[in-house]
Amino acid sequence: MSQTVDAIATQGLRKSFGQVKALDGLDLTVAQGEIAGFLGPNGAGKSTTIRLLLGLIRADKDSGPARVLGQDPWRDAVELHKRLAYVPGDVSLWPTLTGGETIDYLGSLRGGLDATKRDALIERFELDPTRKNRTYSKGNRQKVALVAALAADAELYLFDEPTSGLDPLMEAVFTGCLSEIKAAGATVLLSSHILAEVEKTCDTVTIIRAGRAVESGTLADMRHLTRSQVEVVLRGPAAALARVSGVHNLQVSDAVRASFACDNAALEAVMAELVELGIESLTCTPPSLEELFLSHYSVPAAAPSQLAAGPDRHGAGRRSDSESGPAPAQPASGSDQNASERHSSSGANAPAVASNEEA
Amino acid sequence: MGAATDVRRAPAPGVRRGAAGGGELAGFWKLVRGAVRQNRVRLIIWVLAVPGVTVPAISSYSSIFETRAGAQARAAIMATPTGSVFGGPGYGLDNYDIGASVANELLLWLNLTVALAGILLVIHMTRREEETGRLELVGAAAVGRRAPLAAALAVTGAEVVLIGLAMGLGCMVYPELDKGDCLAFGLIIAVTGLAFSGVGALAAQLASTARAAGGLAAAVLGVAFLLRAVGDTAQVQGDSAWASWLSPLGWANQTRVFVDLRWWPVLLTLAFAAAFGLAAWLLAARRDEGSGLLATRPGPARAPKGLLSPSGLVWRRTKNSLFGWGGGALVMCLAMGPAIGSMGGYLENNPAMAQMLGVDPAAGLDAMVEGFSGVIVLYSAMLVGAYVITQIGTLRADEFAGLTARCLAEPVARGRLLGATEITVGVSALLGMSVAGLGYFAVVATDSSVGPDVAPAIAGSVLRALPALIATVALASFLTAGFPRLAALSWAPFAYAFIHMLVGNILGLPDWARFFSQFTAVPLAPNTDFEWAPAVGVLAVSALLFYAAHRRFATRDLLA
Amino acid sequence: MTRTGGQPDGAAATEAESQPDGIGQSEGSRPDHVVDVKDLVKRYKEVVALDHFDLSIDKGEIFGLLGPNGSGKTTAINCILQLLTYSRGEIKLWGEPMSPTRYDLKRRIGLVPQQVAVLPELSVTENIDYFCSLYVDDKARRRRLVGEAIEFTGLERFAKFRPKKLSGGLVRRLNIACGIAHQPSLILFDEPTVAVDPQSRNAILEGIRRLGAEGATVVYTSHYMEEVEQLCTRIMIMDAGRAVAVGTNAELKSMVGIGERIRVELDFPDDAVLAAVRALPHTQHASLSGQTLKVACAPGARNLADVVEALDRADVSYGRVFSEPPTLNDVFLELTGAELRD
């Protein structure tokens, strides 16, 4: 069996800017052919990671290794970039060039773009390539960057907030492009704040916080260990469901109306029970990525150095801003917090989700 | 927040003053206060720096004027074409004292500085406010439609007046300068500043970006400078030819402050300021926010072949700048033609002056031309050097904007990007300098009143300046690519060269002091001997800087 | 044919054209309408940014304005604020005609623009005070308002900070504070959550809900469908300078053909089950991709029940089942995507 190299593999990656630790032992693995989501609060280290993978900055001396498509991103940068494509967040362009010229120029740096592909993408994204860059809105600038990257024939695509500024129509076009990339066997690392987008398109997700990966695995894995919310109106008494295993937090009203959280592993059996009781109406919704992962964005009350803002509205999990100024330097207490939270797709997730649903 | 709900249901008391409460200028004073607070650092620096640097410099003049001979020698320099171009029409030369010297030598530069201050300030407070979206936020408030423009004009106007007054008051420190004239001096500077603030305000309405507005206003300033220069050199000793009367800079000189003060040219400047300000005012009403009146034309959908390489992109972005700065140098050189012609005539008619300069009239012209050619070549080199620094500076701007990062994500080595910029800017700078030099050479060679040896000597002089340009590229590259936050230091050798040139002799600087700037390291004047050592030294230092630039750029983290 | 409507008495969204006798328009502006825009036309040379655009917003609504880039959302807002001139149209706020010098009306409006437009050299408190001073003259009252705004947006700890020391989410909150400090009755939010992390985004949405609860009327422009769905009481979809559809979330979704989408992860792909599901009365479309059975159903309460029963009858084993109601995104894509393709 041939050994396929991971598209991205980092182990214990470290990067500091002066006193500030931007990356504090990051482990990130993306297999080839995968669309990997990359999530985290502002200041967690997402952009630093991507810049490191692109050879724009160099890891610390005591850092663990990083490999992109089997090569060293700093030393072999030029070689490696023939196989990579990149879309930065918040794009800046040369004001006096037109969109079309910009795309062609960037393409020329990699030896030229496939003209048919380029033209097709320009049309799909409804971009007017004759307008000067400075007349473009944010969304249009984003489109220029997208076309320039998507028209390249790369093995690995690095996207940093690629759809910010795009309207849903164009987002749908982008998602279509992602499917095509996947079908061609290429790999994608998608860093985004838009959880719905990640949920729809990614195979795996890694969450980074304070320079470390705190969560990583496939969405399916993570969902599997969680529960779907079921609302049902039965023809028989709904109280009978209390005894069915896999049913949690059962609430019955009007004797026949029930609402409960159901372990995904037990869904088939529960559905069979429902069919036996007789279903009048049924809805079943999976947990959203937002519910699953929002807990990772909030800062626990214990850490004194982290600034919270605003009154606590929901009780479970404080909403607060974990960043102020440059990437936060996490003191010892903060990293202990991370250590206790750091797990990948373990059962510890389930109770967290349940408590959110109960709230 | 119960009280808040009540407020929302009914308008706050006292608000219903009527539909036009405040009219078009509602909120004017609030905006002024906001603008002053927002820009306080900038405003304070200008007001302190301009007099702070110039007023003490005047004290260095007293040594010149100790003897009558010294004074007259200085006056003679003012009478030369260089003096006219970079000073003024030269009045009061028979009785040259400190006052006259301040008027002839400093007034122009002060006017240029305050004009620049006015342009930059007014554009910053109008166009830039639009670009950041603040104007939209302000416009939505209970603020008159033209109040922001009025506030910008008011603050800029007040600032230039303050600078002028500070200059005027500063001059009063010197007992040799008449107090009334000092005040006039300050006011003239203030009014010239107002004139160009008006130009900046109009440019901000016409252009579509702050940058374009700045370019437009700077171009107008450049034309004003040129017109005055051409006019002043055409006729020496007092009255300028008509060209100089088309320029606010010329009007300022024509007041003959400190010598024979007459007020009426200032009225022309005031009218100029009012006209431009009014034009800006009227246009502001027509324009939708965020647009400019000069529309942007569409461009090509595909890049031309020439753009498809790092050098191609650099050239595309810098060529306008080259034509601007290099063109400026060329025009200056060509303008020397009529100046030299008239100089010859002047010396023939004024043997006394020729004698004072210690030469016999016939040979005198050659010596004069060779003498001031050094200055012309130096200024040309500095203009082209300014082009170099501003263009290599785009590397820094690109880096902070994340563009360099985007380009380096492609299979292109860092050295290639840097090298492309260095070579394109460097070669074009050398070419630009050569073209300007060629223009000067042609002008001198075709002038029959000048001896045949002068033109070749001038060609040699131009060649001597080339290492300085290479060094400028090297230093700018080293700083921009190596230590982008320190990039502004590239200008240091310019400042040094200026100071060295203006007051070096007076301060009695030792000879080795000239090695601190690439522009003064190699003597440029054709009538001095060419020294190999400094030229080689400059080139050697350049090579080191290039090497260090590449090494550093290849190994450091990118900043954005 | 475009559809618009949205009556205050909750009637289903109806079809209307840009003719002047559209429903509700011939009655004249009612005192409850906070915003009343009729027949607004704005041109930039040849480009028509607003094409006989109508808009009416009632008091207390959180009104969502959706549309692709270039549809005219920001242009409409700027016209209402009198920042742009327009060739045709009538704009009334609280029943009064709006003009650039109606400062009394402007004082009741707050704007939170898309671009963060704060003054970099001033602290948080100074910034809010500056913008508030453009609306409120009384110093004492202003001081109180600034304090309340800081508290509302949770910026107490950062009151003395300059914007450059604040993170993206915090600066956005400052932007909001500057826009609402003077406690306007009508607040216009122009895409306030672009590129904002989910936590700050939730804080912002929560803040907007509170503003609505306190009696303000809110106009909210965004691309993020989920936000608009969660937040807005009534929604307008715009395209090419016109209103394409107006109504509540439920009304808009009823305009779209799809009732819900069901996904079942079968343990083994089974064509018989596919056929059985296709035969169900409400099935519009069913497909099998790998092991996943995807079904699109017309609106109906029994959709999922029918599918589960069909699976049960076919004695097929399966893993997870998902039922997704149509999202606003579906509505948007169907209403605007289709038109653009014509």
mmCIF file of C-alpha atoms in Angstrom, chain C residues 30 38 46 69 72 102 126-127 217 231 263-264 290 297:
data_model
loop_
_atom_site.group_PDB
_atom_site.id
_atom_site.type_symbol
_atom_site.label_atom_id
_atom_site.label_comp_id
_atom_site.label_asym_id
_atom_site.label_seq_id
_atom_site.Cartn_x
_atom_site.Cartn_y
_atom_site.Cartn_z
ATOM 1 C CA ARG C 30 -50.029 56.264 8.480
ATOM 2 C CA LYS C 38 -42.153 55.826 -2.184
ATOM 3 C CA GLU C 46 -26.300 54.959 -16.745
ATOM 4 C CA ASN C 69 -24.031 43.044 -3.516
ATOM 5 C CA GLY C 72 -29.051 48.947 -3.559
ATOM 6 C CA ARG C 102 -34.423 68.334 8.926
ATOM 7 C CA GLU C 126 -14.037 60.650 23.756
ATOM 8 C CA ASN C 127 -15.178 58.999 20.547
ATOM 9 C CA THR C 217 -37.095 50.597 15.341
ATOM 10 C CA LEU C 231 -33.253 38.618 14.628
ATOM 11 C CA ARG C 263 -31.494 13.399 4.940
ATOM 12 C CA VAL C 264 -31.175 9.834 6.075
ATOM 13 C CA GLY C 290 -23.635 7.080 -1.644
ATOM 14 C CA CYS C 297 -40.593 17.685 0.272
#
